[in-house]
Amino acid sequence: MVNSETLERFDQKVQELLWSARKQTIELMNTPLKVDTKSSANDLVTNVDRQNEQLIRKRLLEIDPSARIVGEEESFNHKIDPDLNGNVWIIDPIDGTLNFVKQRDHFAIMVALYCDGVPTLGYIMDVMNKRLYHAWRGHGAYVNKLRLKEPANSSLADSLIAINGWQLIKNHCHQQEIAQQAAGLRMYGSAGIEIIHVLNGQLGGYTSRLKPWDIAAGMVIAEELGLLVKTIDDQPLNVLSSNTVLVATKKVCQDIWQITK
Amino acid sequence: MVNSETLERFDQKVQELLWSARKQTIELMNTPLKVDTKSSANDLVTNVDRQNEQLIRKRLLEIDPSARIVGEEESFNHKIDPDLNGNVWIIDPIDGTLNFVKQRDHFAIMVALYCDGVPTLGYIMDVMNKRLYHAWRGHGAYVNKLRLKEPANSSLADSLIAINGWQLIKNHCHQQEIAQQAAGLRMYGSAGIEIIHVLNGQLGGYTSRLKPWDIAAGMVIAEELGLLVKTIDDQPLNVLSSNTVLVATKKVCQDIWQITK
C-alpha cells in the first residue's frame, strides 16, 4: 500500500519528469533520427524512444526505489511478468512512433502507476500541443493545470469513433458495422492521441488491439472521467496482456456490445 | 484574362478575407451553434457555415465584381453550372462540419480562384492552428509568411495515407489493397486538413470522393508543390463535378494507379 502523501509526491515528481521528457524529445527532433524496425517494416523504434525510456526509468527509480518498470522498448521482446503486486510503472517513451518519424506530430509520451493492480496515476504528454493530461485516481483529471469535465455520455450514432485500420479492414469483432453505426470514423495513429480525443469528448470511443504501454495511462485518466475501459466484447481488462480495448462513453459501450456480443 | 497586378491585389485581399472569416468563426464558436442536417443525419450545416459563406461572398464581390461564385451552402441543392470561363471562385465556408460540431477542431475554411479553368489562387485556413496555407500559381506556396518546400517524393510503401472511411469499408477502387500497401492509414475527417498533411509531407497521399469546394483550393496549392491531383484511376480532374480524387506524391500516384488500373 502506498499512502496519500507518497502518491502526492510521486504525482508532483512524475509531472516534472514528463515535462523533462518532452524537452529531451524536442531537442532530439533537431538532430538526425536513428530509425530501426522491430516486428515489421512499419513497427519502428528510434533513438528518441530509447533515450526517453532510459530517462524515464532512471528518474522513476529515483522517485520510487521500489518501482517495477514495464517499458515498451525493454519489454518488447520479453514475456511480461504478469504479477501486479506492489508498484508497477508502465511506460511508453514514444507512443505513435510511425507518426513521430513520418509526421513529426501526433505522438505522445505515457507513464502510469498501478498499485497492487489498481490503476492509480496516469500521464499522457501530447508533445507538439504542449499539453499534459494527467489523473490521480479519486483526485480528478487535468490537462496541464485545468480540471477536465466528464465528457457527455453520447451514443454511438451521435459520436465520432476511432478504429484501428488493419482491424477495420479485417472486420475484426464486427468493426465495420460499428463504424457504419457511428456518426463518423477517424484514425490518428497513436493510442495516446486517440484517447486524448475521447477524454475531451471529441470522440465517443476508440478501439484497437493494445499492449500494456498503449493503454495503462489512458485507463487511469479515462476512468477518472466516468468513461469505461473494457475489451470490445465487454470483458474486464488485464492491463499486462494484449487486448482489443474499448475506451468509450457508457452509451457507446452499450451500443457496441450489442453488436459484438 | 486577369493580369498579374490584379491577381496580386486579389491575393492580398483574399488573405485578409480568410483571416476575417477565421475571426468570425472563433467568435461564433463562443455562442450556441444552430445545427441542421442536409442529405443525411451526419451531413451537417451550421449557422457558422452560412454566415461564413455570406461574409466570403460579399467580400469576394467587392474584390472582384466579375466573380462567379460556387459556394457549398448555396450550391448544395443546385446543379452547378459547368462553365469555367472567366473568374470562378469556389468556396467552402466550413470544411469538415462534422468535426467542427463534434470536436471544435480539425476543420478548415477554403477559397479558390479558377481563371478560364486554370487553378490560379488557393487558400486553406486551418482555423484552430491559426495557419493559412496559400498559393498563387507560379509564385510558390506558403503557410502564413513561410514558403513551403516541395515534399519528398515518397512511395506508397514508405507513406502514411488518408482514405475516406465509407469508401474503404466498401473497398471502392481497391482501397483496402491500397491501404495495406501503405505504411499506415489515417482519417482526419476534413479534406482541407487531410490535404494540409499531404502539403507538409506528413501524408504521402489522400483519396476521397470530393465535391468542387472540397478540392478546388487544395488543387492550386498541391500542384504548386509538385504534387499530383488526379482521379484515383488516373483521369484528369473536372473541378466542377464530383470525383474520387487522389492528391499525392508522384510515386504514390504511380503505385496506386498500378492497383486501380
XYZ file of C-alpha atoms in Angstrom:
522
model
C 0.000 0.000 0.000
C 1.221 3.468 -0.875
C -0.077 6.287 1.325
C -1.589 9.518 0.122
C 1.435 11.707 0.943
C 3.671 9.418 -1.076
C 1.284 9.464 -4.055
C 1.129 13.260 -3.900
C 4.921 13.373 -4.028
C 5.012 10.812 -6.888
C 2.418 12.862 -8.808
C 4.415 16.069 -8.484
C 7.708 14.429 -9.470
C 6.260 12.452 -12.399
C 4.646 15.571 -13.862
C 8.087 17.231 -13.762
C 9.555 14.108 -15.354
C 7.072 14.240 -18.248
C 7.996 17.858 -18.972
C 11.702 16.860 -18.933
C 10.984 14.008 -21.348
C 9.101 16.450 -23.617
C 12.092 18.830 -23.574
C 14.503 15.994 -24.442
C 12.199 14.866 -27.272
C 12.002 18.350 -28.835
C 15.783 18.737 -28.599
C 16.422 15.336 -30.191
C 13.983 16.189 -33.023
C 16.507 18.802 -34.148
C 19.181 16.113 -34.630
C 19.116 13.269 -37.197
C 16.849 10.388 -36.087
C 18.179 6.821 -35.962
C 15.289 4.625 -37.046
C 15.205 0.807 -36.729
C 12.423 -1.695 -37.344
C 11.076 -4.171 -34.787
C 8.445 -6.811 -35.674
C 7.739 -5.448 -39.190
C 8.732 -2.724 -41.651
C 6.241 -0.310 -40.075
C 6.921 -1.163 -36.434
C 9.599 1.419 -35.736
C 11.870 2.378 -32.895
C 14.122 5.430 -32.834
C 16.944 6.694 -30.672
C 14.364 9.025 -29.101
C 12.182 6.104 -27.929
C 15.279 4.542 -26.374
C 16.682 7.721 -24.816
C 13.254 8.691 -23.418
C 12.810 5.232 -21.908
C 16.250 5.466 -20.294
C 15.497 8.909 -18.857
C 12.086 7.852 -17.527
C 13.375 4.582 -15.995
C 16.253 6.337 -14.263
C 14.061 9.078 -12.794
C 11.284 6.691 -11.750
C 13.783 4.614 -9.772
C 14.932 7.799 -8.012
C 11.313 8.781 -7.262
C 10.219 5.261 -6.237
C 13.103 2.867 -5.494
C 10.570 0.009 -5.111
C 9.341 0.516 -8.702
C 8.982 -2.441 -11.034
C 9.065 -0.928 -14.528
C 7.427 -2.255 -17.695
C 8.625 -0.165 -20.645
C 7.827 -0.671 -24.322
C 11.384 -0.819 -25.605
C 12.930 -3.056 -22.926
C 9.841 -5.296 -22.658
C 9.149 -5.611 -26.368
C 10.954 -8.907 -26.893
C 10.307 -10.390 -23.459
C 7.376 -12.115 -21.849
C 5.935 -9.628 -19.349
C 5.794 -10.789 -15.721
C 2.033 -10.860 -15.061
C 2.468 -10.047 -11.353
C 0.722 -6.772 -10.451
C 1.657 -6.774 -6.770
C 3.433 -3.692 -5.463
C 4.179 -0.584 -7.533
C 4.213 -1.358 -11.267
C 5.109 1.577 -13.520
C 4.204 1.165 -17.208
C 5.813 3.484 -19.733
C 5.610 4.265 -23.432
C 8.532 6.557 -24.278
C 7.090 7.470 -27.723
C 3.546 6.329 -28.492
C 2.831 6.615 -32.215
C 6.440 6.163 -33.379
C 5.325 5.937 -37.034
C 3.671 9.364 -36.699
C 6.761 10.644 -34.877
C 9.014 9.555 -37.758
C 6.738 10.418 -40.723
C 4.809 13.407 -39.379
C 6.810 14.882 -36.503
C 3.383 15.336 -34.908
C 0.504 13.353 -33.358
C 2.537 11.294 -30.842
C 2.673 11.060 -27.052
C 4.765 10.051 -24.050
C 2.876 7.971 -21.463
C 3.507 6.833 -17.892
C 1.214 5.029 -15.430
C 1.439 3.630 -11.923
C -0.562 0.558 -10.896
C -0.515 -0.087 -7.123
C -1.316 -3.741 -6.311
C -3.213 -3.868 -9.616
C -5.194 -0.648 -9.069
C -4.803 1.988 -11.848
C -3.586 4.885 -9.698
C -1.612 7.545 -11.620
C -1.773 8.248 -15.373
C 0.071 10.723 -17.645
C -0.243 11.363 -21.395
C 2.008 14.108 -22.794
C 0.816 15.477 -26.161
C 4.289 16.696 -27.090
C 3.545 19.011 -30.038
C 0.489 20.632 -28.443
C 2.377 21.040 -25.130
C -0.455 19.500 -23.138
C -0.021 17.047 -20.241
C -3.177 15.060 -19.480
C -2.950 13.535 -16.018
C -5.006 11.956 -13.267
C -4.613 10.570 -9.777
C -7.405 8.106 -9.091
C -10.076 9.798 -6.969
C -8.480 13.251 -7.298
C -9.759 14.408 -10.718
C -8.290 14.535 -14.216
C -6.457 17.553 -15.610
C -4.906 18.961 -18.746
C -1.902 20.976 -17.519
C -3.467 22.835 -14.561
C -7.052 22.867 -15.872
C -9.503 20.322 -14.455
C -11.240 18.271 -17.158
C -15.019 17.856 -17.105
C -16.636 14.473 -17.692
C -17.468 14.247 -21.414
C -21.159 13.967 -22.385
C -22.478 10.395 -22.385
C -23.058 10.314 -26.190
C -24.469 7.340 -28.085
C -22.646 5.612 -30.953
C -24.979 7.172 -33.558
C -24.130 10.600 -32.185
C -20.364 10.047 -31.918
C -17.233 10.057 -33.997
C -15.167 6.963 -33.205
C -11.623 5.811 -33.918
C -10.844 2.257 -35.015
C -7.513 0.661 -35.894
C -7.186 0.495 -39.688
C -5.971 -3.095 -40.035
C -8.635 -4.453 -37.699
C -11.301 -2.466 -39.607
C -10.236 -3.902 -42.972
C -10.361 -7.444 -41.498
C -13.731 -6.604 -39.894
C -12.441 -7.891 -36.566
C -15.280 -8.065 -33.987
C -17.827 -6.535 -36.432
C -15.875 -3.268 -36.537
C -17.241 -2.348 -39.979
C -20.759 -2.482 -38.569
C -19.635 -0.420 -35.569
C -18.135 2.185 -37.918
C -21.278 2.326 -40.029
C -23.478 2.927 -36.983
C -21.287 5.801 -35.777
C -21.564 9.419 -36.943
C -18.101 9.134 -38.471
C -14.784 7.321 -38.424
C -11.372 8.753 -37.550
C -7.820 7.315 -37.314
C -4.975 9.278 -35.747
C -2.344 6.541 -35.446
C -1.405 6.942 -31.772
C -3.318 5.372 -28.870
C -2.385 8.314 -26.665
C -3.649 10.911 -29.132
C -6.811 8.906 -29.788
C -7.530 8.503 -26.063
C -6.989 12.257 -25.570
C -9.781 12.862 -28.110
C -12.074 10.560 -26.059
C -11.131 12.369 -22.816
C -12.032 15.696 -24.467
C -15.370 14.386 -25.785
C -14.113 14.794 -29.389
C -14.514 11.050 -29.985
C -17.231 8.932 -28.353
C -14.929 5.912 -28.367
C -11.691 4.319 -29.542
C -10.941 0.661 -30.170
C -7.703 -1.076 -31.121
C -5.585 -4.053 -30.131
C -3.334 -2.539 -27.491
C -0.305 -3.559 -25.472
C 0.099 -2.604 -21.782
C 2.065 0.616 -22.504
C -0.576 1.761 -25.017
C -3.473 1.726 -22.541
C -2.137 1.867 -18.958
C -2.041 5.670 -18.596
C -5.231 6.263 -20.584
C -7.124 3.824 -18.366
C -6.414 5.853 -15.211
C -7.462 9.161 -16.773
C -10.486 7.784 -18.651
C -11.922 6.045 -15.581
C -11.495 9.222 -13.562
C -13.756 10.974 -16.119
C -16.564 8.389 -15.961
C -15.519 6.657 -19.199
C -15.341 2.869 -19.465
C -12.190 0.914 -20.366
C -13.008 -2.717 -21.190
C -12.455 -5.159 -24.019
C -14.514 -4.705 -27.185
C -16.709 -7.641 -26.106
C -17.263 -6.417 -22.540
C -14.587 -8.338 -20.666
C -12.540 -6.770 -17.866
C -9.104 -5.663 -18.940
C -5.855 -7.268 -17.841
C -3.501 -4.324 -18.273
C -0.420 -6.543 -18.576
C -1.655 -8.528 -21.594
C -2.696 -7.540 -25.145
C -6.415 -6.869 -25.623
C -8.721 -5.363 -28.201
C -9.533 -2.462 -25.934
C -12.557 -0.159 -25.987
C -12.280 3.271 -24.327
C -15.656 4.972 -24.633
C -18.655 6.619 -23.063
C -21.067 4.295 -21.266
C -23.644 4.658 -24.065
C -21.131 3.958 -26.824
C -20.001 0.835 -24.928
C -23.599 -0.399 -24.619
C -24.237 0.253 -28.328
C -21.018 -1.534 -29.354
C -21.562 -4.512 -27.047
C -24.975 -5.028 -28.659
C -23.064 -5.555 -31.913
C -20.116 -7.588 -30.597
C -21.816 -9.941 -28.109
C -7.620 37.007 -68.726
C -6.656 38.547 -65.432
C -3.344 40.364 -65.343
C -0.626 39.908 -62.755
C -1.248 43.174 -60.903
C -4.900 42.238 -60.475
C -4.006 38.789 -59.194
C -1.534 40.292 -56.741
C -4.297 42.575 -55.438
C -6.751 39.641 -55.278
C -4.187 37.561 -53.360
C -3.595 40.280 -50.775
C -7.303 40.949 -50.264
C -8.321 37.286 -50.120
C -5.674 36.532 -47.495
C -7.166 39.363 -45.394
C -10.629 37.930 -46.040
C -9.582 34.478 -44.769
C -8.268 35.993 -41.514
C -11.584 37.865 -41.125
C -13.503 34.640 -41.705
C -11.324 32.918 -39.090
C -12.072 35.714 -36.590
C -15.807 35.454 -37.235
C -15.640 31.658 -36.819
C -13.852 31.851 -33.452
C -16.331 34.484 -32.214
C -19.344 32.409 -33.298
C -17.860 29.326 -31.581
C -18.454 31.136 -28.280
C -22.210 31.365 -28.983
C -24.649 28.414 -29.244
C -24.404 26.655 -32.640
C -27.515 26.137 -34.766
C -27.063 22.751 -36.424
C -29.231 21.393 -39.279
C -28.894 18.268 -41.393
C -28.658 18.211 -45.212
C -28.589 14.946 -47.209
C -28.281 12.655 -44.152
C -28.095 12.660 -40.349
C -24.322 13.196 -40.483
C -24.269 15.760 -43.305
C -24.443 18.896 -41.190
C -24.685 22.621 -41.758
C -24.459 25.238 -39.020
C -25.125 28.951 -38.725
C -21.331 29.384 -38.956
C -21.160 27.684 -42.389
C -23.944 30.035 -43.564
C -22.555 33.215 -42.011
C -19.038 32.486 -43.288
C -20.357 31.867 -46.801
C -22.276 35.158 -46.685
C -19.193 37.055 -45.499
C -16.927 35.476 -48.118
C -19.405 36.000 -50.992
C -19.961 39.647 -50.093
C -16.238 40.426 -49.833
C -15.329 38.490 -52.997
C -17.849 40.537 -54.975
C -16.231 43.729 -53.626
C -12.757 42.434 -54.529
C -13.777 41.060 -57.948
C -17.139 42.354 -59.221
C -16.894 39.946 -62.194
C -16.767 36.933 -59.825
C -18.989 33.929 -60.418
C -19.165 32.185 -57.041
C -19.710 28.484 -56.340
C -20.182 28.019 -52.587
C -21.015 24.827 -50.737
C -24.095 26.052 -48.902
C -25.777 27.927 -51.755
C -24.805 25.353 -54.383
C -25.594 22.274 -52.344
C -29.077 21.674 -53.700
C -28.491 23.033 -57.190
C -26.907 21.688 -60.325
C -23.590 23.506 -60.719
C -23.123 25.458 -63.969
C -20.188 23.579 -65.576
C -18.926 26.719 -67.337
C -15.373 27.577 -66.215
C -14.990 30.665 -68.388
C -13.997 33.879 -66.626
C -13.286 34.145 -62.898
C -14.887 31.317 -60.954
C -14.422 31.473 -57.170
C -15.107 28.241 -55.278
C -15.627 28.404 -51.520
C -16.103 26.056 -48.604
C -17.129 28.173 -45.599
C -16.523 25.291 -43.120
C -14.855 22.152 -44.457
C -15.272 19.264 -42.010
C -18.526 20.478 -40.461
C -18.939 17.210 -38.519
C -15.531 17.806 -36.890
C -16.467 21.442 -36.302
C -19.655 20.397 -34.456
C -18.360 17.332 -32.581
C -14.713 18.280 -31.992
C -14.410 22.053 -32.301
C -11.150 21.244 -34.068
C -9.786 19.762 -37.305
C -11.775 21.893 -39.789
C -10.888 24.490 -42.416
C -12.153 27.424 -44.483
C -11.248 27.216 -48.175
C -11.344 29.601 -51.147
C -10.027 29.165 -54.695
C -9.998 31.147 -57.930
C -10.089 29.416 -61.308
C -9.389 31.771 -64.242
C -10.793 30.376 -67.514
C -10.452 26.917 -65.970
C -6.887 27.364 -64.725
C -6.379 26.745 -60.969
C -4.878 30.137 -60.034
C -5.279 31.068 -56.362
C -5.861 28.680 -53.434
C -6.375 29.229 -49.673
C -6.879 26.720 -46.841
C -7.289 28.225 -43.363
C -6.572 25.737 -40.541
C -8.667 27.692 -38.047
C -7.597 26.153 -34.717
C -3.883 26.045 -35.593
C -4.028 29.624 -36.935
C -2.298 28.643 -40.168
C -3.238 29.923 -43.642
C -1.911 27.718 -46.446
C -1.958 29.626 -49.728
C -0.578 29.634 -53.254
C -0.686 31.709 -56.409
C 0.073 29.513 -59.385
C 3.701 30.007 -60.414
C 4.513 32.126 -57.366
C 5.141 29.453 -54.695
C 3.106 28.015 -51.836
C 3.167 29.373 -48.291
C 1.945 28.731 -44.774
C 1.337 32.201 -43.322
C 4.512 34.027 -44.473
C 6.766 30.948 -44.647
C 7.445 29.408 -48.065
C 6.669 25.679 -48.203
C 9.226 23.252 -49.651
C 8.191 20.528 -52.059
C 7.541 17.380 -50.002
C 9.794 14.342 -50.656
C 8.585 12.111 -53.486
C 7.840 9.128 -51.206
C 6.494 5.782 -52.400
C 3.249 4.231 -51.134
C 5.131 1.653 -49.013
C 7.004 4.476 -47.334
C 3.970 6.744 -46.770
C 1.066 7.231 -44.438
C -2.087 7.796 -46.472
C -5.622 9.005 -45.731
C -8.679 7.298 -47.204
C -12.355 8.078 -46.722
C -13.842 5.601 -44.217
C -17.026 4.677 -46.084
C -15.189 4.120 -49.365
C -12.595 1.983 -47.550
C -15.259 -0.262 -45.975
C -16.885 -0.728 -49.405
C -13.411 -1.339 -50.901
C -14.132 1.225 -53.618
C -11.375 1.183 -56.294
C -9.326 -1.436 -54.374
C -8.800 0.975 -51.491
C -8.261 -1.840 -48.983
C -5.334 -3.069 -51.061
C -4.011 0.490 -51.309
C -4.231 0.841 -47.514
C -2.459 -2.458 -46.942
C 0.427 -1.465 -49.205
C 0.923 1.847 -47.382
C 2.987 2.313 -44.224
C -0.180 3.270 -42.360
C -3.728 4.588 -42.655
C -5.092 7.825 -41.237
C -8.510 9.575 -41.310
C -8.944 13.160 -40.165
C -12.457 13.873 -41.454
C -11.805 17.128 -43.334
C -10.484 17.329 -46.894
C -8.740 20.599 -46.064
C -6.943 19.169 -43.023
C -6.055 15.988 -44.906
C -4.660 17.938 -47.866
C -2.608 20.109 -45.474
C -0.949 16.911 -44.213
C -0.057 15.995 -47.825
C 1.313 19.520 -48.458
C 3.517 19.180 -45.355
C 4.768 15.719 -46.365
C 3.042 14.165 -43.317
C 0.870 12.023 -45.618
C 2.053 10.649 -48.964
C -1.474 10.838 -50.338
C -5.178 11.370 -49.687
C -8.129 9.921 -51.552
C -11.856 10.543 -51.150
C -14.927 11.330 -53.216
C -14.879 15.124 -53.249
C -17.139 17.939 -54.361
C -15.740 21.091 -56.050
C -15.458 23.093 -52.785
C -13.538 20.201 -51.123
C -10.710 20.132 -53.649
C -10.535 23.456 -55.525
C -8.186 25.268 -53.133
C -6.065 22.213 -52.366
C -5.507 21.613 -56.064
C -3.853 25.008 -56.562
C -1.529 24.623 -53.570
C -0.703 20.935 -54.171
C 0.209 21.483 -57.845
C 2.424 24.402 -56.858
C 4.390 21.959 -54.650
C 4.917 19.326 -57.373
C 2.151 17.049 -56.092
C -0.365 15.466 -58.458
C -4.136 15.987 -58.260
C -5.993 13.483 -60.441
C -8.730 10.902 -60.056
C -7.890 7.650 -58.264
C -7.734 5.878 -61.660
C -5.521 8.482 -63.348
C -8.101 10.633 -65.103
C -7.817 14.421 -65.283
C -9.996 16.219 -62.781
C -13.034 18.299 -63.643
C -13.103 20.617 -60.633
C -16.808 21.404 -61.032
C -18.004 17.795 -60.773
C -17.683 15.119 -58.047
C -14.694 12.799 -58.367
C -12.835 10.213 -56.321
C -9.815 12.444 -56.085
C -6.208 11.482 -55.379
C -3.819 14.150 -54.043
C -0.397 12.566 -53.683
C 3.284 12.476 -54.479
C 4.173 11.311 -57.979
C 5.453 7.967 -56.655
C 2.358 7.329 -54.551
C 0.206 8.080 -57.615
C 2.177 5.613 -59.734
C 1.937 2.929 -57.021
C -1.813 3.469 -56.599
C -2.526 3.537 -60.346
C -0.823 0.142 -60.640
C -3.519 -1.133 -58.275
C -6.524 0.733 -59.673
C -5.944 0.437 -63.436
